mmCIF file of C-alpha atoms in Angstrom:
data_model
loop_
_atom_site.group_PDB
_atom_site.id
_atom_site.type_symbol
_atom_site.label_atom_id
_atom_site.label_comp_id
_atom_site.label_asym_id
_atom_site.label_seq_id
_atom_site.Cartn_x
_atom_site.Cartn_y
_atom_site.Cartn_z
ATOM 1 C CA ALA A 1 0.000 0.000 0.000
ATOM 2 C CA PRO A 2 1.355 3.422 -0.834
ATOM 3 C CA TYR A 3 2.593 5.403 2.149
ATOM 4 C CA ALA A 4 1.219 3.030 4.800
ATOM 5 C CA GLU A 5 1.386 5.340 7.801
ATOM 6 C CA ALA A 6 1.805 3.527 11.106
ATOM 7 C CA LEU A 7 1.962 6.791 13.063
ATOM 8 C CA SER A 8 0.857 10.216 12.018
ATOM 9 C CA PHE A 9 1.186 13.330 14.164
ATOM 10 C CA GLY A 10 -0.219 16.237 12.274
ATOM 11 C CA THR A 11 -2.356 19.275 11.866
ATOM 12 C CA GLY A 12 -4.760 17.957 9.232
ATOM 13 C CA SER A 13 -2.904 19.908 6.527
ATOM 14 C CA LEU A 14 0.205 19.217 4.461
ATOM 15 C CA THR A 15 2.497 21.167 6.804
ATOM 16 C CA ASN A 16 3.954 20.689 10.303
ATOM 17 C CA ASN A 17 3.574 16.914 10.292
ATOM 18 C CA VAL A 18 5.538 13.876 11.474
ATOM 19 C CA PHE A 19 4.835 10.523 9.785
ATOM 20 C CA LEU A 20 6.223 7.038 10.333
ATOM 21 C CA SER A 21 5.345 5.059 7.228
ATOM 22 C CA LEU A 22 5.877 1.390 6.472
ATOM 23 C CA SER A 23 5.926 1.830 2.711
ATOM 24 C CA ASP A 24 7.572 4.347 0.398
ATOM 25 C CA ASN A 25 4.981 3.822 -2.372
ATOM 26 C CA ALA A 26 7.267 1.385 -4.172
ATOM 27 C CA ALA A 27 8.234 -1.189 -1.544
ATOM 28 C CA LEU A 28 7.828 -2.088 2.111
ATOM 29 C CA ARG A 29 10.607 0.254 3.221
ATOM 30 C CA PRO A 30 9.941 2.072 6.524
ATOM 31 C CA TYR A 31 10.723 5.768 6.735
ATOM 32 C CA LEU A 32 10.183 8.771 8.979
ATOM 33 C CA ASP A 33 9.108 11.984 7.281
ATOM 34 C CA ILE A 34 9.033 15.420 8.914
ATOM 35 C CA VAL A 35 7.267 18.204 7.025
ATOM 36 C CA ASP A 36 7.923 21.780 8.146
ATOM 37 C CA GLU A 37 5.691 24.869 8.032
ATOM 38 C CA SER A 38 6.637 25.598 4.403
ATOM 39 C CA GLY A 39 5.880 22.036 3.269
ATOM 40 C CA HIS A 40 9.554 21.062 2.967
ATOM 41 C CA SER A 41 10.066 17.395 3.783
ATOM 42 C CA THR A 42 13.088 15.725 5.390
ATOM 43 C CA SER A 43 13.137 11.974 5.821
ATOM 44 C CA VAL A 44 15.151 8.981 6.915
ATOM 45 C CA SER A 45 14.527 5.695 5.117
ATOM 46 C CA SER A 46 15.445 2.164 6.050
ATOM 47 C CA ASP A 47 18.114 0.423 4.017
ATOM 48 C CA MET A 48 16.139 -2.793 4.621
ATOM 49 C CA LEU A 49 13.023 -3.946 2.815
ATOM 50 C CA LEU A 50 10.321 -5.659 4.857
ATOM 51 C CA ASP A 51 8.655 -8.929 3.949
ATOM 52 C CA ALA A 52 4.863 -9.122 3.985
ATOM 53 C CA ASP A 53 3.224 -11.311 6.641
ATOM 54 C CA THR A 54 6.162 -10.938 9.048
ATOM 55 C CA TRP A 55 6.198 -9.158 12.418
ATOM 56 C CA TYR A 56 8.846 -6.437 12.831
ATOM 57 C CA HIS A 57 9.804 -4.142 15.675
ATOM 58 C CA ILE A 58 10.358 -0.654 14.256
ATOM 59 C CA ALA A 59 11.769 2.155 16.387
ATOM 60 C CA VAL A 60 12.697 5.717 15.541
ATOM 61 C CA VAL A 61 14.850 7.831 17.820
ATOM 62 C CA LEU A 62 14.980 11.611 17.420
ATOM 63 C CA GLU A 63 17.868 13.187 19.292
ATOM 64 C CA ASP A 64 18.415 16.866 18.652
ATOM 65 C CA THR A 65 18.164 16.958 14.837
ATOM 66 C CA THR A 66 19.326 13.395 14.131
ATOM 67 C CA ALA A 67 16.864 10.600 13.421
ATOM 68 C CA SER A 68 17.839 6.939 13.676
ATOM 69 C CA LEU A 69 15.612 4.143 12.381
ATOM 70 C CA TYR A 70 15.906 0.663 13.906
ATOM 71 C CA ILE A 71 14.341 -2.586 12.697
ATOM 72 C CA ASN A 72 14.366 -5.519 15.109
ATOM 73 C CA GLY A 73 16.917 -3.669 17.242
ATOM 74 C CA ASP A 74 19.419 -3.050 14.432
ATOM 75 C CA LEU A 75 20.183 0.385 12.988
ATOM 76 C CA HIS A 76 18.930 0.649 9.397
ATOM 77 C CA GLY A 77 18.981 4.380 8.695
ATOM 78 C CA THR A 78 20.253 7.699 10.062
ATOM 79 C CA GLN A 79 19.608 11.251 8.905
ATOM 80 C CA THR A 80 20.683 14.636 10.260
ATOM 81 C CA GLY A 81 18.773 17.883 9.792
ATOM 82 C CA MET A 82 15.491 16.390 11.032
ATOM 83 C CA ASN A 83 13.836 19.408 12.628
ATOM 84 C CA VAL A 84 10.429 18.774 14.157
ATOM 85 C CA PRO A 85 8.452 22.031 13.971
ATOM 86 C CA ILE A 86 8.019 23.275 17.531
ATOM 87 C CA GLY A 87 5.205 25.364 18.939
ATOM 88 C CA VAL A 88 2.686 23.485 16.786
ATOM 89 C CA ILE A 89 -0.407 21.943 18.298
ATOM 90 C CA ARG A 90 -0.959 18.628 16.539
ATOM 91 C CA THR A 91 -4.569 17.594 17.053
ATOM 92 C CA SER A 92 -4.803 15.088 14.207
ATOM 93 C CA ASN A 93 -2.805 12.173 15.622
ATOM 94 C CA ARG A 94 -3.438 8.723 14.198
ATOM 95 C CA LEU A 95 -2.261 5.128 14.416
ATOM 96 C CA GLY A 96 -2.430 3.179 11.168
ATOM 97 C CA LEU A 97 -3.907 6.075 9.163
ATOM 98 C CA SER A 98 -2.704 9.419 7.853
ATOM 99 C CA ASP A 99 -3.742 12.535 9.742
ATOM 100 C CA LEU A 100 -5.114 13.684 6.389
ATOM 101 C CA GLY A 101 -7.683 10.897 6.651
ATOM 102 C CA ASP A 102 -6.991 9.573 3.150
ATOM 103 C CA SER A 103 -7.792 5.924 3.752
ATOM 104 C CA SER A 104 -7.376 4.982 0.102
ATOM 105 C CA HIS A 105 -3.623 5.472 0.153
ATOM 106 C CA HIS A 106 -2.425 5.926 3.701
ATOM 107 C CA THR A 107 -3.680 3.040 5.844
ATOM 108 C CA VAL A 108 -1.527 0.240 7.195
ATOM 109 C CA PRO A 109 -2.501 -2.999 5.455
ATOM 110 C CA GLY A 110 -1.460 -5.052 8.437
ATOM 111 C CA LYS A 111 -1.440 -5.250 12.199
ATOM 112 C CA LEU A 112 0.022 -3.201 15.021
ATOM 113 C CA SER A 113 0.959 -4.897 18.295
ATOM 114 C CA ASP A 114 2.427 -2.205 20.564
ATOM 115 C CA VAL A 115 2.893 1.522 20.077
ATOM 116 C CA ARG A 116 5.268 3.262 22.469
ATOM 117 C CA ILE A 117 6.311 6.897 22.686
ATOM 118 C CA TRP A 118 9.229 7.884 24.881
ATOM 119 C CA ASP A 119 10.155 11.412 25.950
ATOM 120 C CA THR A 120 13.832 10.451 26.162
ATOM 121 C CA ALA A 121 16.148 9.438 23.341
ATOM 122 C CA ARG A 122 16.595 5.654 23.570
ATOM 123 C CA VAL A 123 19.916 4.021 22.746
ATOM 124 C CA GLN A 124 20.202 0.779 20.810
ATOM 125 C CA SER A 125 20.625 -1.368 23.937
ATOM 126 C CA ASP A 126 17.420 0.133 25.432
ATOM 127 C CA ILE A 127 15.520 -0.746 22.268
ATOM 128 C CA GLN A 128 16.919 -4.265 22.184
ATOM 129 C CA ASN A 129 16.165 -4.851 25.885
ATOM 130 C CA ASP A 130 12.494 -3.826 25.603
ATOM 131 C CA MET A 131 11.459 -4.762 22.065
ATOM 132 C CA ASN A 132 10.412 -8.342 22.844
ATOM 133 C CA ARG A 133 8.452 -7.699 26.009
ATOM 134 C CA ARG A 134 5.275 -6.005 27.115
ATOM 135 C CA LEU A 135 5.871 -3.007 29.325
ATOM 136 C CA ALA A 136 4.153 -2.188 32.614
ATOM 137 C CA GLY A 137 3.481 1.426 31.605
ATOM 138 C CA THR A 138 5.485 2.845 34.514
ATOM 139 C CA GLU A 139 8.943 2.759 32.906
ATOM 140 C CA THR A 140 11.032 5.921 33.259
ATOM 141 C CA GLY A 141 10.738 8.090 30.162
ATOM 142 C CA LEU A 142 7.697 6.267 28.748
ATOM 143 C CA PHE A 143 5.299 9.001 27.595
ATOM 144 C CA ALA A 144 2.512 6.891 26.046
ATOM 145 C CA TYR A 145 1.982 3.164 25.600
ATOM 146 C CA TRP A 146 -0.776 1.475 23.641
ATOM 147 C CA PRO A 147 -0.443 -2.319 23.638
ATOM 148 C CA MET A 148 -3.051 -3.454 21.158
ATOM 149 C CA ASN A 149 -4.239 -6.174 23.505
ATOM 150 C CA THR A 150 -5.578 -3.675 26.060
ATOM 151 C CA GLY A 151 -8.854 -2.386 24.877
ATOM 152 C CA SER A 152 -12.342 -3.237 23.825
ATOM 153 C CA GLY A 153 -14.783 -2.141 21.161
ATOM 154 C CA THR A 154 -13.242 0.879 19.496
ATOM 155 C CA MET A 155 -11.069 1.911 22.469
ATOM 156 C CA VAL A 156 -7.362 1.189 23.051
ATOM 157 C CA TYR A 157 -5.959 2.054 26.462
ATOM 158 C CA ASP A 158 -2.816 4.010 27.261
ATOM 159 C CA LEU A 159 -1.138 2.083 30.076
ATOM 160 C CA THR A 160 0.947 5.038 31.276
ATOM 161 C CA ARG A 161 -2.075 6.327 33.211
ATOM 162 C CA LYS A 162 -1.848 9.696 31.467
ATOM 163 C CA GLY A 163 -5.276 9.057 29.998
ATOM 164 C CA LEU A 164 -4.110 9.218 26.395
ATOM 165 C CA ASN A 165 -6.571 6.515 25.379
ATOM 166 C CA GLY A 166 -7.385 6.254 21.709
ATOM 167 C CA SER A 167 -10.338 5.197 19.645
ATOM 168 C CA PHE A 168 -10.413 3.298 16.385
ATOM 169 C CA ALA A 169 -12.220 4.486 13.298
ATOM 170 C CA GLY A 170 -12.721 2.838 9.950
ATOM 171 C CA ASP A 171 -12.126 -0.795 9.106
ATOM 172 C CA VAL A 172 -10.288 -1.924 12.260
ATOM 173 C CA SER A 173 -10.728 -5.130 14.199
ATOM 174 C CA TRP A 174 -9.160 -6.903 17.179
ATOM 175 C CA SER A 175 -7.009 -9.936 16.454
ATOM 176 C CA GLU A 176 -5.378 -12.667 18.518
ATOM 177 C CA ASP A 177 -2.463 -12.754 16.038
ATOM 178 C CA SER A 178 0.506 -10.991 17.619
ATOM 179 C CA PRO A 179 4.253 -11.366 18.038
ATOM 180 C CA ASP A 180 5.455 -13.464 20.950
ATOM 181 C CA LEU A 181 6.134 -10.872 23.630
ATOM 182 C CA SER A 182 6.875 -11.740 27.222
ATOM 183 C CA THR A 183 4.556 -9.987 29.639
ATOM 184 C CA SER A 184 5.801 -7.716 32.401
ATOM 185 C CA ALA A 185 2.346 -6.791 33.674
ATOM 186 C CA ASP A 186 -0.865 -8.623 34.538
ATOM 187 C CA PHE A 187 -4.074 -7.684 32.803
ATOM 188 C CA THR A 188 -7.688 -8.379 33.640
ATOM 189 C CA ASP A 189 -10.027 -9.760 30.981
ATOM 190 C CA GLU A 190 -11.009 -6.180 30.144
ATOM 191 C CA GLY A 191 -7.383 -5.215 29.479
ATOM 192 C CA ILE A 192 -7.025 -3.104 32.624
ATOM 193 C CA LEU A 193 -3.764 -3.317 34.546
ATOM 194 C CA LYS A 194 -4.188 -5.160 37.873
#
């Protein structure tokens, strides 16, 4: 699928956006794209192509103006000059769909297992240590955490207790198919942390 956006933090317009896409319109090649206020785009692409029907852990670290893209804990792309526009209120934030809402070209044709946002720059060993396990939601530096096995109906719960719960829209369904992640927290049948 062209530009399959796994994460989209935007304004609903073509400027001041941050996208993590799983496809570059030609192949399954993850990339991070930052679009500034003038519409100028800077991106970092993976040097690795993904195979369909395979689970991957994809992480992007932004430190100052350098972006690093990791797949399964290994570095697969770095780019300098990645300036996230500051002072912008992004109210169109999406998982698996573009903030522009164009479902014909920007949806993820697959499954998401965990989505984690950290407010600290993670190093490779941090990524490798946590990529194959479920988190508790209380880890230092964890800003938001949506494990896709903690929700019901159209709601997915943020386990950091910040209340950043999300809701699904469009053609989305719950699935038992997920990567084998060890669990560091206990959940009730409703997906609430015990």
